[in-house]
mmCIF file of C-alpha atoms in Angstrom:
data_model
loop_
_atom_site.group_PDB
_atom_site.id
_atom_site.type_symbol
_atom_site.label_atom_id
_atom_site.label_comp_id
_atom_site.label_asym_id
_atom_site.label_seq_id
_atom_site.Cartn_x
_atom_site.Cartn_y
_atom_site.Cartn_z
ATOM 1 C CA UNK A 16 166.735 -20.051 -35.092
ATOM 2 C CA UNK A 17 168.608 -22.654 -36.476
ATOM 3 C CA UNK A 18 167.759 -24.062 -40.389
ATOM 4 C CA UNK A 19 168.190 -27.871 -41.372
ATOM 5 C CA UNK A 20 168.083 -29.301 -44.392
ATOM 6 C CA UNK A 21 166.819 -32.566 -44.648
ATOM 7 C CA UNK A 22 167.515 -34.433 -47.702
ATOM 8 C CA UNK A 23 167.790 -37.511 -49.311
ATOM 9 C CA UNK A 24 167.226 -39.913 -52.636
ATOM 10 C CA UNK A 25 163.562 -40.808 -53.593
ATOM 11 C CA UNK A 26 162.263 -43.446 -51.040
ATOM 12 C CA UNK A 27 165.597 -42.842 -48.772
ATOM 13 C CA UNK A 28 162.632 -42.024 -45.479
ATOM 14 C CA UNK A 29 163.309 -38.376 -45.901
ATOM 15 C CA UNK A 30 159.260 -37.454 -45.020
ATOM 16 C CA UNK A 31 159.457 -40.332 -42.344
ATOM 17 C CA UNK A 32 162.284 -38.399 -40.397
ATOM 18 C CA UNK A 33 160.406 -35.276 -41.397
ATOM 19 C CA UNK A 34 157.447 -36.134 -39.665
ATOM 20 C CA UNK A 35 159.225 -38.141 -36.512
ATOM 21 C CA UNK A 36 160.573 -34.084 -36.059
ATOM 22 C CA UNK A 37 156.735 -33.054 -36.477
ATOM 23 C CA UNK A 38 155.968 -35.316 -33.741
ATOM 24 C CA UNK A 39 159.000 -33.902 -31.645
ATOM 25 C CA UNK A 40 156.983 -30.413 -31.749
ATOM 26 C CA UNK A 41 159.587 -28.749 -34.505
ATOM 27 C CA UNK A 42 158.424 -26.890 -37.516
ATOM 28 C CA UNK A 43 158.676 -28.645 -40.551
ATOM 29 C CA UNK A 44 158.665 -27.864 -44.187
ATOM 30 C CA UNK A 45 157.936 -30.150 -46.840
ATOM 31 C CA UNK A 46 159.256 -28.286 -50.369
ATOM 32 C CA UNK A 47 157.047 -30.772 -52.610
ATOM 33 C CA UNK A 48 154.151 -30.321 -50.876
ATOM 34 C CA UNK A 49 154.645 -26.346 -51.135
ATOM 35 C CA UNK A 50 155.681 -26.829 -54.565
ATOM 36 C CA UNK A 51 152.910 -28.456 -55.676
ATOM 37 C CA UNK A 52 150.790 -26.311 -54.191
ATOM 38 C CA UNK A 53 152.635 -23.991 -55.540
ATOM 39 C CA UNK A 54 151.720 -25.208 -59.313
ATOM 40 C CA UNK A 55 148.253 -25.835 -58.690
ATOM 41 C CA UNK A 56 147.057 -22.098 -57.262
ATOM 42 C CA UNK A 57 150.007 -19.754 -58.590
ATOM 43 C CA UNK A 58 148.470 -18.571 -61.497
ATOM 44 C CA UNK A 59 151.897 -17.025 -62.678
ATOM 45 C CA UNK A 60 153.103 -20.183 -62.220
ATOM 46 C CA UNK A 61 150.682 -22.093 -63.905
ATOM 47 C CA UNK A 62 151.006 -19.792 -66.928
ATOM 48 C CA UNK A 63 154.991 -20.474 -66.939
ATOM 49 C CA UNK A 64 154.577 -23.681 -66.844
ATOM 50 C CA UNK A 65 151.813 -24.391 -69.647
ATOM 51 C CA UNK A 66 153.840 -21.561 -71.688
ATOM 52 C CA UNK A 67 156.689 -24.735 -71.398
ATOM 53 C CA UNK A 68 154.623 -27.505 -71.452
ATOM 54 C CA UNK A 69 151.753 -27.006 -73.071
ATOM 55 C CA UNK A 70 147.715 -27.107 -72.173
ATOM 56 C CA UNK A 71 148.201 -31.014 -71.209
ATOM 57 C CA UNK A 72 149.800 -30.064 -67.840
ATOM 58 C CA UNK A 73 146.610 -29.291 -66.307
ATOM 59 C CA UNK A 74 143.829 -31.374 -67.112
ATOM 60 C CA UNK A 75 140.363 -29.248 -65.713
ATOM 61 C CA UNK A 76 142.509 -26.966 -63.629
ATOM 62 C CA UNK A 77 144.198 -29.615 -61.971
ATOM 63 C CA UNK A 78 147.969 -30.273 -62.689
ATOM 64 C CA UNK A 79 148.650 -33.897 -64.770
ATOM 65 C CA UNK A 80 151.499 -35.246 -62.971
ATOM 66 C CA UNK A 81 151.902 -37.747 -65.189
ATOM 67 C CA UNK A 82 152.190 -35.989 -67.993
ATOM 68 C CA UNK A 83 154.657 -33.227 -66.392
ATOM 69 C CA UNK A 84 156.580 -36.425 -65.074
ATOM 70 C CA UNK A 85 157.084 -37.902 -68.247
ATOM 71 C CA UNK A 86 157.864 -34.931 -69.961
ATOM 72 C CA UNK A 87 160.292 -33.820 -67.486
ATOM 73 C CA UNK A 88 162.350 -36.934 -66.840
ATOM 74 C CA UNK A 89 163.041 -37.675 -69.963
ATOM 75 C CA UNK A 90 164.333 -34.414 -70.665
ATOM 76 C CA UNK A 91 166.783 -33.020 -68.263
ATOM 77 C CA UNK A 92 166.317 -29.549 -69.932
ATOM 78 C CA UNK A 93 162.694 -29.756 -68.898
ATOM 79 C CA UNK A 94 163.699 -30.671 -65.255
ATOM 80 C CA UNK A 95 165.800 -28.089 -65.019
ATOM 81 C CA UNK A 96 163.476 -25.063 -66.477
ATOM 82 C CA UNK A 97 160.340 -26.112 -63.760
ATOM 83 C CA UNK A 98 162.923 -26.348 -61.414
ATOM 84 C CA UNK A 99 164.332 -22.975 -61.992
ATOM 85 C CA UNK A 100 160.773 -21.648 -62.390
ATOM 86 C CA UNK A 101 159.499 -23.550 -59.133
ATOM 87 C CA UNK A 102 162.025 -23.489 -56.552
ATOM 88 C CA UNK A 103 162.357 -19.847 -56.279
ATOM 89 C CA UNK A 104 158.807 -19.588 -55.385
ATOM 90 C CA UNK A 105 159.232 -22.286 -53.151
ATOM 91 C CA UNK A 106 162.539 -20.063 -51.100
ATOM 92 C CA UNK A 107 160.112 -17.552 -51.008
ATOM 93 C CA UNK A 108 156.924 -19.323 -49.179
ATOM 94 C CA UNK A 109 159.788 -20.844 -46.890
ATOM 95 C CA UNK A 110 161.250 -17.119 -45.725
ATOM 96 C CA UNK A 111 157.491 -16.027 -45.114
ATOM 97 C CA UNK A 112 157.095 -19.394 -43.153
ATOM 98 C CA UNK A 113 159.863 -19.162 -41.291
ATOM 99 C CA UNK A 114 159.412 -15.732 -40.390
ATOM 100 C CA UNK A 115 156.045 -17.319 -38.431
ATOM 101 C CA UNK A 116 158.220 -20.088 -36.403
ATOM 102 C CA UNK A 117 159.244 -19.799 -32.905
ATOM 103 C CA UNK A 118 161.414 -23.058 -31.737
ATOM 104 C CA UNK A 119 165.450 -23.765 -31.457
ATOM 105 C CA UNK A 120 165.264 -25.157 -35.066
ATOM 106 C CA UNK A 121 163.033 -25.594 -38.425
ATOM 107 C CA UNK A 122 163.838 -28.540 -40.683
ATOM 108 C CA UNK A 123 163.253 -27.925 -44.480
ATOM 109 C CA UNK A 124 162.561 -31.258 -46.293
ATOM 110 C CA UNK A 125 163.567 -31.537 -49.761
ATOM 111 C CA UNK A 126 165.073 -34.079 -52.276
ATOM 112 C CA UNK A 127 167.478 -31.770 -54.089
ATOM 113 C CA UNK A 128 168.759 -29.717 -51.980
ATOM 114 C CA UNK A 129 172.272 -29.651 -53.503
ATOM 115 C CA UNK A 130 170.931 -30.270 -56.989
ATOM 116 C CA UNK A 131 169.169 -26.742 -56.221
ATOM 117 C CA UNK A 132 172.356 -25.545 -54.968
ATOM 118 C CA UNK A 133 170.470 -24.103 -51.386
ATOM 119 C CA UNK A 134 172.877 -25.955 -49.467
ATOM 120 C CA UNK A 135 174.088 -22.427 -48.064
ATOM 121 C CA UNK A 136 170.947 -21.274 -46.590
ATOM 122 C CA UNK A 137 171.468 -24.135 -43.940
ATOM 123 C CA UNK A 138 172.726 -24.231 -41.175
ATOM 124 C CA UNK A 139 173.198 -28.400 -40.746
ATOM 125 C CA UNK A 140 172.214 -30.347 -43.356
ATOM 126 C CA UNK A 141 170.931 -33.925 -42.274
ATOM 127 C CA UNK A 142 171.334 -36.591 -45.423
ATOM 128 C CA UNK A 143 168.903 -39.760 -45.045
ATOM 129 C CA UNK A 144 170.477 -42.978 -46.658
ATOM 130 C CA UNK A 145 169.147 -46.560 -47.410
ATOM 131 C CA UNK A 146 169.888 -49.485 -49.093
ATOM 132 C CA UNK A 147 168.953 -49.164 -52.885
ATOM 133 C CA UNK A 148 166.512 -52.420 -52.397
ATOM 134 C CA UNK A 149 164.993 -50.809 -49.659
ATOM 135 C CA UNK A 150 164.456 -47.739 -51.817
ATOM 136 C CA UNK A 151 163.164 -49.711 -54.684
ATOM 137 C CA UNK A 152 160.425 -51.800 -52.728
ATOM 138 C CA UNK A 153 159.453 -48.575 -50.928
ATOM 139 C CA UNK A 154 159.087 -46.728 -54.279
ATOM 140 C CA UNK A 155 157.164 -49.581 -56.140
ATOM 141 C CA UNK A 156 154.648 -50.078 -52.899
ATOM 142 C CA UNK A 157 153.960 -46.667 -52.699
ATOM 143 C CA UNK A 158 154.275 -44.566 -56.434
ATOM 144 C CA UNK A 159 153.015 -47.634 -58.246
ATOM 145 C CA UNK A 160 156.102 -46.439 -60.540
ATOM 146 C CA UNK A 161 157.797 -48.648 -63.267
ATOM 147 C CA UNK A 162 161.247 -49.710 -62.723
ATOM 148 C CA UNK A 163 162.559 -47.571 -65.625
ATOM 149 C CA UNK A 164 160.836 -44.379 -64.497
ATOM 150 C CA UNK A 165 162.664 -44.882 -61.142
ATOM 151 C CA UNK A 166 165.584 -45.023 -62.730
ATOM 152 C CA UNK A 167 165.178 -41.816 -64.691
ATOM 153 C CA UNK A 168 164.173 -39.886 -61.294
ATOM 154 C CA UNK A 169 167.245 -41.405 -59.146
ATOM 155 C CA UNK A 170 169.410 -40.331 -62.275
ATOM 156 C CA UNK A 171 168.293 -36.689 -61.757
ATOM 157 C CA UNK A 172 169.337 -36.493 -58.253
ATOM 158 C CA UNK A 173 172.784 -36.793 -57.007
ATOM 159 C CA UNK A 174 174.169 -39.900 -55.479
ATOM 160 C CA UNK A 175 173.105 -41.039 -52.098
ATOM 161 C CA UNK A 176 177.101 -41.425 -51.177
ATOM 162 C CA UNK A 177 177.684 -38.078 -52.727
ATOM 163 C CA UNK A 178 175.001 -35.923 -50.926
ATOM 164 C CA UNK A 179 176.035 -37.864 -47.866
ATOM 165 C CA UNK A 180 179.215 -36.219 -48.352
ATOM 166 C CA UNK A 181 178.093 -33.114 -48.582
ATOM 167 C CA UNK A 182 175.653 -33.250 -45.453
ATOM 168 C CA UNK A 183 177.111 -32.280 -41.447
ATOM 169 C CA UNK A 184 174.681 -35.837 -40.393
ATOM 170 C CA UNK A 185 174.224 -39.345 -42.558
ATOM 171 C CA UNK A 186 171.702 -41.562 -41.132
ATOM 172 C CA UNK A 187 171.594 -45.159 -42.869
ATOM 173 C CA UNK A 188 167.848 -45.967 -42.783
ATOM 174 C CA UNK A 189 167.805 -49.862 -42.603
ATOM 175 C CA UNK A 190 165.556 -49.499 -39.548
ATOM 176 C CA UNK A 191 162.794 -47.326 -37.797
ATOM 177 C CA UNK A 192 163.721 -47.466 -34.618
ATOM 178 C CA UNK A 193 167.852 -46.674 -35.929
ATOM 179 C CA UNK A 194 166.150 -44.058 -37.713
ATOM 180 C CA UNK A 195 164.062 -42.514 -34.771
ATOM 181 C CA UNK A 196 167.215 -43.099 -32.469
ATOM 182 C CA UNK A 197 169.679 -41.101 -34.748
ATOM 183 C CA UNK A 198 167.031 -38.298 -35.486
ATOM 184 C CA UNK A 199 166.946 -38.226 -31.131
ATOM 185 C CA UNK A 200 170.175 -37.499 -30.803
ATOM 186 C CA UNK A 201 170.909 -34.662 -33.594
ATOM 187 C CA UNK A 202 167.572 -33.238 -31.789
ATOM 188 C CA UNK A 203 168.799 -33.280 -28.567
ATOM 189 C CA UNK A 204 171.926 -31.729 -29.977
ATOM 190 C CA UNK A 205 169.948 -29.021 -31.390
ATOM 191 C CA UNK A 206 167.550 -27.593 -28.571
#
């Protein structure tokens, strides 16, 4: 069975193409939802990340995004620690999940990919990429988030042009239908 990564900058459409392969009938993993999932019920997690954070990043059991999102983008250190305290937990829901699949190919959706340096564990690596007004209008109708907090996210991911770079497929987003077509046809190449 055959592994893609599917990644992209925040707003780039990534969980759009994720879910026009859902809709195709292929597996697909989203590693935010997982990882927040993750953070909620993972007690050992939990406790790693309050022993970082503090009591404020859960607020009656529930995590405080808001306050793990300030804390964390402002402070690349920060980013990095829940990331290496996350992500592995995250690899290792995604080997149990895959181990359940039964199709040609699984795609595994996730922002940093090569910030998380799991590039290798794919087999194709499919980078969505869209116009940075696009991105911003998509961002600001959907998070609600303030111009300058975008900013601080996009700067902890790698460039669009640069993970495009790194990727074996770059799809430029500027419609649905270009989108769905593109997605098609690396489908059809897959089965």
């Amino acid at each position: 069975m055959k592994k893609i990564g599917l990644t992209g900058i925040i707003g780039s459409g990534k969980t759009t193409a994720a879910l026009y392969f859902k809709g195709l009938g292929v597996p697909v993993f989203i590693a935010d939802d997982c990882a927040k999932e993750l953070m909620e019920n993972d007690d050992n997690l939990k406790n790693q990340i309050i022993n970082l954070l503090g009591d404020s990043a859960y607020l009656n059991g529930k995590l405080n995004k808001e306050f793990i999102s300030e804390k964390i983008f402002y402070d690349s250190m920060l980013l990095n620690h829940i990331n290496n305290i996350v992500h592995p937990r995250v690899h290792e829901y995604f080997n149990i999940w895959i181990s359940k699949q039964n199709y040609k190919y699984i795609v595994y959706e996730a922002a940093l990919i090569f910030e998380n340096n799991s590039q290798h564990i794919f087999d194709k690596i499919i980078c969505i990429k869209t116009p940075i007004n696009l991105i911003l209008d998509r961002i600001n109708n959907r998070e609600n988030y303030s111009e300058d907090k975008v900013k601080r996210i996009l700067n902890n991911q790698l460039s669009q042009e640069l993970k495009c770079s790194k990727s074996d497929f770059c799809i430029e987003n500027i419609s649905k239908n270009k989108l769905y077509n593109e997605l098609l046809n690396i489908h059809t190449s897959l089965i």
